Amino acid sequence: DVLGYTFDQQAWLCSEFGPCPRCSGVPLDARLPQFLNLLNDTMQKCGRNTTLWWKPWELSKGQVVAILDKVNPAHFGLVLNPSTSNEVYPFNDRSFKSDLGVKRLVRMAFERHIPVLGEFDHTLYKPLYQMEDFFPRLIYEQMQGWREMEGVVGVKEYYGFSPTTFSVNAAMLRAWMKSPGAPLEKLLRQVAAP
């Protein structure tokens, strides 16, 4: 599989407001779907049954909807953050449960038979945040939130899984993966026991 990561506004492609003769006046949703479809078609012509996963980072909800509507859903998947309004997870503002943008994108993908991977953050990408690996409840809530949405087929850690010596976050993830239906208190006791 291949993960295509759309980073920053206009995906590092020419701006539709710039001087490029190919891009001037052409919005991103008229350019990026063609690229994604060409990349996916090329992957499939190589004889491999692979999926092109697209992560729409820092694009507006409207751009993502317009682009998602134009991609070929065959062998295509979507990777989403738990919030379309911010990129930072540590503050757990409950937006994940109420973010209608995320729910809309997951639903739209489901209706087009596009699988979704839900991202979560285990490390808070240290050293940018001065927090240790001590937020197992947040890991649990992120996992449960993705689990509750129809069309989400798996999860992806956001920045990279590299716990130092022992991480209660990694322990919670392992415990949740083994028993995704278990209540939080039971898993917290299990993680705390050692």
Coordinates of C-alpha atoms in Angstrom, one line a residue:
D1 CA 0.0 0.0 0.0
V2 CA 1.0 3.6 -0.4
L3 CA 0.1 6.6 1.8
G4 CA -0.3 9.9 0.0
Y5 CA 0.0 12.7 2.5
T6 CA -1.5 16.0 1.5
F7 CA 0.5 18.5 3.6
D8 CA -0.2 22.1 4.1
Q9 CA -2.6 24.3 2.1
Q10 CA -2.7 23.6 -1.6
A11 CA -0.7 20.4 -1.0
W12 CA 2.6 22.0 -2.0
L13 CA 1.2 22.2 -5.5
C14 CA 1.1 25.5 -7.3
S15 CA -1.4 28.0 -5.9
E16 CA -4.4 28.6 -8.0
F17 CA -3.7 32.3 -7.4
G18 CA -0.1 32.1 -8.6
P19 CA 1.5 32.6 -12.0
C20 CA 1.8 28.9 -13.1
P21 CA 0.1 28.6 -16.5
R22 CA -1.1 25.0 -15.6
C23 CA -2.6 25.9 -12.2
S24 CA -3.6 29.6 -12.3
G25 CA -7.3 29.8 -11.7
V26 CA -7.7 26.0 -11.3
P27 CA -8.8 25.1 -7.7
L28 CA -7.1 22.2 -5.9
D29 CA -10.2 20.0 -6.1
A30 CA -9.9 20.1 -9.9
R31 CA -6.2 19.1 -9.8
L32 CA -5.6 16.7 -6.9
P33 CA -8.3 14.1 -7.7
Q34 CA -6.7 13.6 -11.2
F35 CA -3.3 13.1 -9.6
L36 CA -4.7 10.6 -7.0
N37 CA -6.6 8.7 -9.7
L38 CA -3.5 8.6 -11.9
L39 CA -1.3 7.4 -9.0
N40 CA -3.8 4.7 -8.1
D41 CA -4.3 3.5 -11.7
T42 CA -0.6 3.3 -12.1
M43 CA -0.3 1.2 -8.9
Q44 CA -3.0 -1.2 -10.1
K45 CA -1.4 -1.5 -13.6
C46 CA 1.8 -2.8 -11.9
G47 CA -0.2 -5.9 -11.1
R48 CA -0.4 -5.5 -7.3
N49 CA -3.7 -5.5 -5.4
T50 CA -2.8 -2.5 -3.3
T51 CA -4.6 0.5 -1.8
L52 CA -3.7 4.1 -2.1
W53 CA -4.4 5.7 1.2
W54 CA -4.9 9.5 1.1
K55 CA -4.5 11.7 4.2
P56 CA -6.0 15.1 3.6
W57 CA -4.0 17.3 5.9
E58 CA -4.8 20.9 6.5
L59 CA -7.3 21.2 3.7
S60 CA -10.7 22.7 4.4
K61 CA -13.7 20.3 4.8
G62 CA -15.1 21.6 1.6
Q63 CA -12.0 20.8 -0.3
V64 CA -11.9 17.3 1.1
V65 CA -15.5 16.7 0.2
A66 CA -15.0 18.0 -3.3
I67 CA -11.9 15.9 -3.8
L68 CA -13.3 12.8 -2.2
D69 CA -16.3 13.0 -4.5
K70 CA -14.1 12.9 -7.6
V71 CA -11.7 10.1 -6.7
N72 CA -12.2 6.6 -8.0
P73 CA -13.1 4.6 -4.9
A74 CA -11.6 1.3 -6.1
H75 CA -8.4 0.5 -4.2
F76 CA -8.6 3.9 -2.5
G77 CA -8.7 4.6 1.2
L78 CA -8.9 7.6 3.5
V79 CA -6.9 8.4 6.6
L80 CA -8.5 11.0 9.0
N81 CA -7.6 12.8 12.2
P82 CA -10.1 12.7 15.0
S83 CA -10.8 16.4 14.5
T84 CA -11.1 18.4 11.3
S85 CA -10.8 21.7 13.3
N86 CA -7.5 21.2 14.9
E87 CA -4.4 19.1 14.6
V88 CA -3.6 18.8 18.3
Y89 CA -4.9 15.9 20.4
P90 CA -3.7 16.4 24.0
F91 CA -6.5 18.8 25.1
N92 CA -9.3 16.3 24.5
D93 CA -11.9 18.9 24.0
R94 CA -14.4 16.1 23.2
S95 CA -14.5 17.4 19.6
F96 CA -13.9 13.8 18.4
K97 CA -17.4 12.8 19.6
S98 CA -19.1 15.9 18.2
D99 CA -17.0 16.8 15.1
L100 CA -19.6 16.6 12.4
G101 CA -16.9 17.1 9.8
V102 CA -15.2 13.9 10.7
K103 CA -18.4 12.0 10.9
R104 CA -19.5 13.5 7.5
L105 CA -16.3 12.4 5.8
V106 CA -16.4 8.9 7.3
R107 CA -20.0 8.6 6.2
M108 CA -19.3 9.9 2.7
A109 CA -16.4 7.4 2.4
F110 CA -18.6 4.6 3.7
E111 CA -21.3 5.3 1.1
R112 CA -18.7 5.3 -1.7
H113 CA -17.1 2.0 -0.4
I114 CA -13.9 3.8 0.6
P115 CA -12.3 2.4 3.8
V116 CA -11.1 4.7 6.5
L117 CA -8.2 4.5 8.9
G118 CA -8.6 6.6 12.0
E119 CA -5.5 8.3 13.4
F120 CA -4.6 8.6 17.1
D121 CA -1.7 10.1 18.9
H122 CA 0.3 8.0 21.3
T123 CA 3.4 10.3 21.8
L124 CA 2.1 13.8 21.3
Y125 CA 5.1 14.1 19.0
K126 CA 7.7 14.9 21.7
P127 CA 9.6 17.2 22.2
L128 CA 7.0 19.6 20.8
Y129 CA 4.7 19.0 23.8
Q130 CA 6.1 18.9 27.3
M131 CA 4.0 15.9 28.3
E132 CA 5.1 12.5 29.3
D133 CA 3.4 9.3 28.1
F134 CA 0.8 9.3 30.8
F135 CA -2.6 9.7 29.1
P136 CA -4.1 6.2 28.8
R137 CA -7.7 7.5 29.1
L138 CA -7.1 9.6 26.0
I139 CA -5.8 6.6 24.1
Y140 CA -8.9 4.6 25.1
E141 CA -11.3 7.4 24.1
Q142 CA -9.6 7.8 20.7
M143 CA -9.8 4.1 20.0
Q144 CA -13.5 3.9 21.2
G145 CA -14.4 6.9 19.0
W146 CA -13.0 5.3 15.9
R147 CA -14.5 2.0 16.8
E148 CA -18.0 3.5 17.0
M149 CA -17.9 4.9 13.4
E150 CA -19.2 2.6 10.7
G151 CA -16.7 2.5 7.8
V152 CA -13.5 2.8 9.9
V153 CA -11.5 -0.4 9.2
G154 CA -8.4 0.3 11.3
V155 CA -6.2 2.8 13.1
K156 CA -2.9 4.5 12.4
E157 CA -0.6 6.1 15.0
Y158 CA -0.1 9.7 14.0
Y159 CA 3.6 10.5 14.6
G160 CA 5.3 7.2 15.3
F161 CA 5.3 4.6 18.0
S162 CA 8.4 4.9 20.0
P163 CA 7.8 4.6 23.8
T164 CA 10.9 5.2 25.9
T165 CA 11.2 2.5 28.6
F166 CA 7.6 1.9 29.6
S167 CA 4.6 3.7 28.4
V168 CA 1.1 3.4 29.9
N169 CA -0.2 4.7 26.5
A170 CA 1.3 1.7 24.7
A171 CA 0.1 -0.6 27.5
M172 CA -3.5 0.8 27.1
L173 CA -3.3 0.4 23.3
R174 CA -2.3 -3.2 23.7
A175 CA -5.0 -3.9 26.3
W176 CA -7.6 -2.2 24.1
M177 CA -6.6 -4.1 21.0
K178 CA -6.9 -7.4 22.9
S179 CA -10.3 -6.4 24.4
P180 CA -11.9 -3.5 22.5
G181 CA -15.2 -4.0 24.2
A182 CA -13.9 -3.8 27.7
P183 CA -14.8 -0.8 29.9
L184 CA -12.2 1.8 30.6
E185 CA -12.0 1.1 34.3
K186 CA -11.2 -2.6 33.7
L187 CA -8.4 -1.7 31.2
L188 CA -7.0 1.0 33.5
R189 CA -6.8 -1.6 36.4
Q190 CA -5.1 -4.0 34.0
V191 CA -2.6 -1.4 32.8
A192 CA -1.9 -0.2 36.4
A193 CA -1.4 -3.7 37.9
P194 CA 2.3 -4.1 37.0

